[in-house]
PDB file of C-alpha atoms and ligand atoms in Angstrom:
ATOM      1  CA  MET C  10       8.367  -2.587   1.916  1.00 84.00           C
ATOM      2  CA  PRO C  11       7.512  -3.557   5.522  1.00 94.00           C
ATOM      3  CA  TYR C  12       4.163  -4.270   7.242  1.00 97.00           C
ATOM      4  CA  PRO C  13       1.452  -4.378   6.045  1.00 98.00           C
ATOM      5  CA  PHE C  14       2.950  -6.547   3.339  1.00 98.00           C
ATOM      6  CA  LYS C  15       1.192  -6.481  -0.030  1.00 98.00           C
ATOM      7  CA  LEU C  16       0.904  -8.947  -2.857  1.00 98.00           C
ATOM      8  CA  PRO C  17       3.165  -7.437  -5.555  1.00 98.00           C
ATOM      9  CA  GLU C  18       1.839  -6.939  -9.064  1.00 96.00           C
ATOM     10  CA  LEU C  19       3.268  -9.442 -11.516  1.00 95.00           C
ATOM     11  CA  GLY C  20       3.924  -6.721 -14.069  1.00 93.00           C
ATOM     12  CA  TYR C  21       3.019  -9.096 -16.907  1.00 98.00           C
ATOM     13  CA  PRO C  22      -0.079 -11.110 -17.861  1.00 98.00           C
ATOM     14  CA  TYR C  23      -0.623 -14.591 -16.446  1.00 98.00           C
ATOM     15  CA  GLU C  24      -0.375 -16.083 -19.945  1.00 98.00           C
ATOM     16  CA  ALA C  25       2.991 -14.424 -20.674  1.00 98.00           C
ATOM     17  CA  LEU C  26       5.013 -17.546 -19.867  1.00 98.00           C
ATOM     18  CA  GLU C  27       2.961 -19.956 -22.014  1.00 97.00           C
ATOM     19  CA  PRO C  28       3.563 -22.662 -23.086  1.00 97.00           C
ATOM     20  CA  HIS C  29       6.273 -23.282 -20.472  1.00 97.00           C
ATOM     21  CA  ILE C  30       4.206 -22.180 -17.488  1.00 98.00           C
ATOM     22  CA  ASP C  31       0.469 -22.066 -18.107  1.00 98.00           C
ATOM     23  CA  ALA C  32      -1.760 -19.098 -17.281  1.00 98.00           C
ATOM     24  CA  LYS C  33      -3.966 -20.957 -14.786  1.00 98.00           C
ATOM     25  CA  THR C  34      -0.972 -22.097 -12.753  1.00 98.00           C
ATOM     26  CA  MET C  35       0.398 -18.556 -12.708  1.00 98.00           C
ATOM     27  CA  GLU C  36      -2.949 -17.085 -11.638  1.00 98.00           C
ATOM     28  CA  ILE C  37      -3.538 -19.534  -8.782  1.00 98.00           C
ATOM     29  CA  HIS C  38       0.110 -19.459  -7.742  1.00 98.00           C
ATOM     30  CA  HIS C  39       0.188 -15.665  -7.569  1.00 98.00           C
ATOM     31  CA  GLN C  40      -3.270 -14.810  -6.247  1.00 98.00           C
ATOM     32  CA  LYS C  41      -4.038 -17.781  -4.017  1.00 98.00           C
ATOM     33  CA  HIS C  42      -0.710 -19.177  -2.833  1.00 98.00           C
ATOM     34  CA  HIS C  43       1.344 -15.998  -2.638  1.00 98.00           C
ATOM     35  CA  GLY C  44      -1.748 -14.060  -1.546  1.00 98.00           C
ATOM     36  CA  ALA C  45      -2.220 -16.422   1.400  1.00 98.00           C
ATOM     37  CA  TYR C  46       1.419 -16.058   2.486  1.00 98.00           C
ATOM     38  CA  VAL C  47       1.024 -12.281   2.551  1.00 98.00           C
ATOM     39  CA  ASN C  48      -2.239 -12.411   4.532  1.00 98.00           C
ATOM     40  CA  ASN C  49      -0.895 -14.922   7.034  1.00 98.00           C
ATOM     41  CA  LEU C  50       2.332 -12.954   7.508  1.00 98.00           C
ATOM     42  CA  ASN C  51       0.378  -9.776   8.257  1.00 98.00           C
ATOM     43  CA  ALA C  52      -1.919 -11.656  10.646  1.00 98.00           C
ATOM     44  CA  ALA C  53       1.079 -13.009  12.563  1.00 98.00           C
ATOM     45  CA  LEU C  54       2.687  -9.565  12.900  1.00 98.00           C
ATOM     46  CA  GLU C  55      -0.470  -7.614  13.661  1.00 98.00           C
ATOM     47  CA  LYS C  56      -0.174  -7.725  17.456  1.00 97.00           C
ATOM     48  CA  TYR C  57       3.531  -6.797  17.481  1.00 98.00           C
ATOM     49  CA  PRO C  58       3.749  -3.174  16.303  1.00 98.00           C
ATOM     50  CA  TYR C  59       7.430  -2.967  17.212  1.00 98.00           C
ATOM     51  CA  LEU C  60       8.128  -5.298  14.269  1.00 98.00           C
ATOM     52  CA  HIS C  61       6.128  -3.281  11.729  1.00 98.00           C
ATOM     53  CA  GLY C  62       9.131  -1.356  10.426  1.00 98.00           C
ATOM     54  CA  ALA C  63      11.127  -4.454   9.493  1.00 98.00           C
ATOM     55  CA  GLU C  64      11.639  -5.693   5.968  1.00 98.00           C
ATOM     56  CA  VAL C  65      10.830  -9.360   5.453  1.00 98.00           C
ATOM     57  CA  GLU C  66      14.519 -10.227   4.879  1.00 98.00           C
ATOM     58  CA  VAL C  67      15.367  -8.809   8.317  1.00 98.00           C
ATOM     59  CA  LEU C  68      12.605 -10.808  10.000  1.00 98.00           C
ATOM     60  CA  LEU C  69      13.849 -13.998   8.327  1.00 98.00           C
ATOM     61  CA  ARG C  70      17.492 -13.374   9.250  1.00 98.00           C
ATOM     62  CA  HIS C  71      16.559 -12.948  12.894  1.00 98.00           C
ATOM     63  CA  LEU C  72      13.825 -15.506  13.475  1.00 98.00           C
ATOM     64  CA  ALA C  73      15.226 -16.547  16.851  1.00 97.00           C
ATOM     65  CA  ALA C  74      14.814 -12.993  18.135  1.00 98.00           C
ATOM     66  CA  LEU C  75      11.105 -12.891  17.301  1.00 98.00           C
ATOM     67  CA  PRO C  76       8.340 -13.695  19.790  1.00 98.00           C
ATOM     68  CA  ALA C  77       8.181 -17.488  20.060  1.00 98.00           C
ATOM     69  CA  ASP C  78       4.500 -17.671  19.130  1.00 98.00           C
ATOM     70  CA  ILE C  79       5.050 -16.209  15.639  1.00 98.00           C
ATOM     71  CA  GLN C  80       8.424 -17.690  14.664  1.00 98.00           C
ATOM     72  CA  THR C  81       6.934 -20.536  12.660  1.00 98.00           C
ATOM     73  CA  ALA C  82       4.318 -18.336  10.988  1.00 98.00           C
ATOM     74  CA  VAL C  83       6.939 -15.742   9.988  1.00 98.00           C
ATOM     75  CA  ARG C  84       9.318 -18.433   8.772  1.00 98.00           C
ATOM     76  CA  ASN C  85       6.694 -20.102   6.559  1.00 98.00           C
ATOM     77  CA  ASN C  86       4.744 -17.080   5.372  1.00 98.00           C
ATOM     78  CA  GLY C  87       7.523 -14.501   5.364  1.00 98.00           C
ATOM     79  CA  GLY C  88       9.639 -17.005   3.471  1.00 98.00           C
ATOM     80  CA  GLY C  89       6.741 -17.666   1.118  1.00 98.00           C
ATOM     81  CA  HIS C  90       6.299 -13.949   0.488  1.00 98.00           C
ATOM     82  CA  LEU C  91       9.989 -13.289  -0.153  1.00 98.00           C
ATOM     83  CA  ASN C  92      10.534 -16.411  -2.269  1.00 98.00           C
ATOM     84  CA  HIS C  93       7.613 -15.701  -4.562  1.00 98.00           C
ATOM     85  CA  SER C  94       8.402 -11.992  -4.876  1.00 98.00           C
ATOM     86  CA  LEU C  95      11.853 -13.020  -6.170  1.00 98.00           C
ATOM     87  CA  PHE C  96      10.423 -15.762  -8.369  1.00 98.00           C
ATOM     88  CA  TRP C  97       7.953 -13.465 -10.224  1.00 98.00           C
ATOM     89  CA  GLU C  98      10.783 -11.068 -10.973  1.00 97.00           C
ATOM     90  CA  LEU C  99      13.048 -13.829 -12.241  1.00 98.00           C
ATOM     91  CA  LEU C 100      10.276 -14.998 -14.584  1.00 97.00           C
ATOM     92  CA  THR C 101       9.626 -11.574 -16.119  1.00 94.00           C
ATOM     93  CA  PRO C 102       9.259 -12.126 -19.901  1.00 95.00           C
ATOM     94  CA  GLY C 103      12.133 -10.889 -22.039  1.00 92.00           C
ATOM     95  CA  GLY C 104      15.661 -10.364 -20.849  1.00 93.00           C
ATOM     96  CA  ALA C 105      18.706 -12.493 -21.421  1.00 95.00           C
ATOM     97  CA  LYS C 106      18.164 -16.244 -21.790  1.00 95.00           C
ATOM     98  CA  GLU C 107      21.582 -17.136 -20.438  1.00 97.00           C
ATOM     99  CA  PRO C 108      23.812 -15.629 -17.770  1.00 98.00           C
ATOM    100  CA  VAL C 109      25.278 -12.216 -18.614  1.00 97.00           C
ATOM    101  CA  GLY C 110      27.868  -9.763 -17.352  1.00 97.00           C
ATOM    102  CA  GLU C 111      29.511 -10.179 -13.950  1.00 97.00           C
ATOM    103  CA  LEU C 112      27.264 -13.093 -13.107  1.00 98.00           C
ATOM    104  CA  LYS C 113      28.230 -14.971 -16.258  1.00 98.00           C
ATOM    105  CA  LYS C 114      31.882 -14.421 -15.415  1.00 98.00           C
ATOM    106  CA  ALA C 115      31.411 -15.768 -11.897  1.00 98.00           C
ATOM    107  CA  ILE C 116      29.455 -18.809 -13.156  1.00 98.00           C
ATOM    108  CA  ASP C 117      32.128 -19.566 -15.741  1.00 98.00           C
ATOM    109  CA  GLU C 118      34.982 -19.204 -13.261  1.00 98.00           C
ATOM    110  CA  GLN C 119      33.453 -20.846 -10.202  1.00 98.00           C
ATOM    111  CA  LEU C 120      30.927 -23.365 -11.474  1.00 98.00           C
ATOM    112  CA  GLY C 121      32.314 -24.385 -14.851  1.00 98.00           C
ATOM    113  CA  GLY C 122      29.815 -22.536 -17.032  1.00 98.00           C
ATOM    114  CA  PHE C 123      26.100 -22.356 -17.728  1.00 98.00           C
ATOM    115  CA  ALA C 124      25.641 -26.007 -18.734  1.00 98.00           C
ATOM    116  CA  ALA C 125      27.248 -27.171 -15.499  1.00 98.00           C
ATOM    117  CA  LEU C 126      25.121 -24.757 -13.478  1.00 98.00           C
ATOM    118  CA  LYS C 127      21.936 -26.023 -15.149  1.00 98.00           C
ATOM    119  CA  GLU C 128      22.877 -29.569 -14.259  1.00 98.00           C
ATOM    120  CA  LYS C 129      23.662 -28.695 -10.633  1.00 98.00           C
ATOM    121  CA  LEU C 130      20.462 -26.700 -10.172  1.00 98.00           C
ATOM    122  CA  THR C 131      18.354 -29.413 -11.786  1.00 97.00           C
ATOM    123  CA  GLN C 132      19.947 -32.026  -9.525  1.00 98.00           C
ATOM    124  CA  ALA C 133      19.302 -29.918  -6.428  1.00 98.00           C
ATOM    125  CA  ALA C 134      15.684 -29.408  -7.507  1.00 97.00           C
ATOM    126  CA  MET C 135      15.118 -33.084  -8.266  1.00 96.00           C
ATOM    127  CA  ALA C 136      16.720 -34.181  -4.994  1.00 97.00           C
ATOM    128  CA  ARG C 137      14.483 -31.956  -2.865  1.00 95.00           C
ATOM    129  CA  PHE C 138      12.026 -34.427  -1.339  1.00 93.00           C
ATOM    130  CA  GLY C 139       8.565 -32.955  -1.004  1.00 94.00           C
ATOM    131  CA  SER C 140       8.226 -29.179  -1.142  1.00 97.00           C
ATOM    132  CA  GLY C 141      10.975 -26.628  -1.373  1.00 98.00           C
ATOM    133  CA  TRP C 142      13.237 -24.596  -3.608  1.00 98.00           C
ATOM    134  CA  ALA C 143      16.507 -24.917  -5.516  1.00 98.00           C
ATOM    135  CA  TRP C 144      18.780 -21.884  -5.556  1.00 98.00           C
ATOM    136  CA  LEU C 145      21.824 -20.259  -7.019  1.00 98.00           C
ATOM    137  CA  VAL C 146      23.140 -18.098  -4.173  1.00 98.00           C
ATOM    138  CA  LYS C 147      26.099 -15.929  -3.310  1.00 98.00           C
ATOM    139  CA  ASP C 148      27.826 -16.045   0.063  1.00 97.00           C
ATOM    140  CA  PRO C 149      29.103 -12.897   1.837  1.00 96.00           C
ATOM    141  CA  PHE C 150      32.591 -13.564   0.419  1.00 96.00           C
ATOM    142  CA  GLY C 151      31.474 -13.492  -3.220  1.00 94.00           C
ATOM    143  CA  LYS C 152      31.395 -17.242  -3.810  1.00 97.00           C
ATOM    144  CA  LEU C 153      28.497 -18.887  -5.665  1.00 98.00           C
ATOM    145  CA  HIS C 154      26.748 -22.003  -4.349  1.00 98.00           C
ATOM    146  CA  VAL C 155      23.895 -24.203  -5.544  1.00 98.00           C
ATOM    147  CA  ILE C 156      21.672 -25.176  -2.618  1.00 98.00           C
ATOM    148  CA  SER C 157      18.167 -26.302  -1.888  1.00 98.00           C
ATOM    149  CA  THR C 158      15.862 -25.296   0.954  1.00 98.00           C
ATOM    150  CA  PRO C 159      12.834 -27.094   2.414  1.00 98.00           C
ATOM    151  CA  ASN C 160       9.330 -25.624   2.557  1.00 98.00           C
ATOM    152  CA  GLN C 161       9.493 -21.820   2.194  1.00 98.00           C
ATOM    153  CA  ASP C 162      12.901 -21.292   3.778  1.00 98.00           C
ATOM    154  CA  ASN C 163      14.894 -18.570   2.009  1.00 98.00           C
ATOM    155  CA  PRO C 164      18.701 -18.529   1.649  1.00 98.00           C
ATOM    156  CA  VAL C 165      18.926 -15.257   3.634  1.00 98.00           C
ATOM    157  CA  MET C 166      18.217 -17.390   6.715  1.00 98.00           C
ATOM    158  CA  GLU C 167      21.640 -18.992   6.160  1.00 97.00           C
ATOM    159  CA  GLY C 168      23.462 -15.790   5.283  1.00 96.00           C
ATOM    160  CA  PHE C 169      23.290 -16.197   1.503  1.00 98.00           C
ATOM    161  CA  THR C 170      22.005 -13.792  -1.150  1.00 98.00           C
ATOM    162  CA  PRO C 171      19.537 -15.467  -3.544  1.00 98.00           C
ATOM    163  CA  ILE C 172      20.403 -15.023  -7.239  1.00 98.00           C
ATOM    164  CA  VAL C 173      18.096 -17.579  -8.911  1.00 98.00           C
ATOM    165  CA  GLY C 174      15.302 -19.497  -7.184  1.00 98.00           C
ATOM    166  CA  ILE C 175      13.239 -22.338  -8.593  1.00 98.00           C
ATOM    167  CA  ASP C 176       9.992 -23.254  -6.875  1.00 98.00           C
ATOM    168  CA  VAL C 177       9.584 -27.034  -6.762  1.00 97.00           C
ATOM    169  CA  TRP C 178       6.372 -27.159  -4.769  1.00 97.00           C
ATOM    170  CA  GLU C 179       3.825 -29.174  -6.747  1.00 96.00           C
ATOM    171  CA  HIS C 180       1.578 -26.090  -6.896  1.00 96.00           C
ATOM    172  CA  ALA C 181       4.195 -24.556  -9.219  1.00 97.00           C
ATOM    173  CA  TYR C 182       3.728 -27.175 -11.931  1.00 97.00           C
ATOM    174  CA  TYR C 183       1.043 -29.752 -11.156  1.00 96.00           C
ATOM    175  CA  LEU C 184      -1.741 -28.481 -13.453  1.00 95.00           C
ATOM    176  CA  LYS C 185       0.431 -28.743 -16.539  1.00 96.00           C
ATOM    177  CA  TYR C 186       3.103 -31.279 -15.630  1.00 95.00           C
ATOM    178  CA  GLN C 187       1.371 -33.362 -12.912  1.00 95.00           C
ATOM    179  CA  ASN C 188       4.041 -35.566 -11.293  1.00 94.00           C
ATOM    180  CA  ARG C 189       6.674 -34.747 -13.937  1.00 96.00           C
ATOM    181  CA  ARG C 190       8.921 -32.370 -12.017  1.00 96.00           C
ATOM    182  CA  ALA C 191      11.752 -33.122 -14.453  1.00 96.00           C
ATOM    183  CA  ASP C 192       9.716 -31.764 -17.400  1.00 97.00           C
ATOM    184  CA  TYR C 193       8.898 -28.575 -15.506  1.00 97.00           C
ATOM    185  CA  LEU C 194      12.578 -28.181 -14.652  1.00 97.00           C
ATOM    186  CA  GLN C 195      13.496 -28.546 -18.303  1.00 97.00           C
ATOM    187  CA  ALA C 196      10.931 -25.901 -19.318  1.00 97.00           C
ATOM    188  CA  ILE C 197      11.876 -23.350 -16.681  1.00 97.00           C
ATOM    189  CA  TRP C 198      15.115 -22.397 -18.475  1.00 97.00           C
ATOM    190  CA  ASN C 199      13.012 -20.913 -21.288  1.00 97.00           C
ATOM    191  CA  VAL C 200      11.454 -18.364 -18.959  1.00 97.00           C
ATOM    192  CA  LEU C 201      14.230 -17.360 -16.550  1.00 97.00           C
ATOM    193  CA  ASN C 202      15.342 -13.762 -17.004  1.00 97.00           C
ATOM    194  CA  TRP C 203      19.111 -13.607 -16.547  1.00 98.00           C
ATOM    195  CA  ASP C 204      19.196  -9.826 -16.613  1.00 98.00           C
ATOM    196  CA  LYS C 205      17.231  -9.965 -13.352  1.00 97.00           C
ATOM    197  CA  ALA C 206      19.560 -12.612 -11.929  1.00 98.00           C
ATOM    198  CA  GLU C 207      22.515 -10.403 -12.809  1.00 97.00           C
ATOM    199  CA  ALA C 208      20.854  -7.499 -11.005  1.00 97.00           C
ATOM    200  CA  PHE C 209      20.380  -9.645  -7.858  1.00 97.00           C
ATOM    201  CA  PHE C 210      24.015 -10.730  -8.103  1.00 97.00           C
ATOM    202  CA  ARG C 211      25.274  -7.141  -8.276  1.00 94.00           C
ATOM    203  CA  LYS C 212      22.979  -5.892  -5.542  1.00 88.00           C
ATOM    204  CA  GLY C 213      23.732  -8.678  -3.062  1.00 76.00           C
TER     205      GLY C 213
HETATM  206 MN1  LIG I 318       5.099 -21.507  -4.900  1.00 73.10          MN
END
């Protein structure tokens, strides 16, 4: 959905991911952090009606074509909006707890299986200095990659399709885990929904 962008409903209660992700973190993360990205993105686009029909992915893929005065705002806040919209979906309670279907096959064949993927993603997330994301992505030729992006950059900016994204900003875990990013990264596997990841893999 293009401009005006809206904060999506979570579709599940804030406490649904306890004890792995606490309700307060989810509430602040969704309402305050994601909410601010949406508001700031709309504010940046307001004076450029010719951009109001564009989906956020399109804006992010073509940042250099945008008016210079809003490129940074769209990059940070459009990225923030897209990243978190994907993240809430990937955390939907229920669903498969390990890779399934076509995605499982691709992970087994290309990355050496789920255990190897977990290790690669955890490494990418731990190695991200400061704020950013770790990702499982697919390139346009069907190959999977594990990457990490700084700040709110989204893999679509590099031509990839995001399959799994893990938020490693401190706001994603600080209330419960404080400085212990490694503990948060261990817990996150309990709440990832691999049916959703499979759907992103097939769609992309
Ligand atoms: Mn976040």
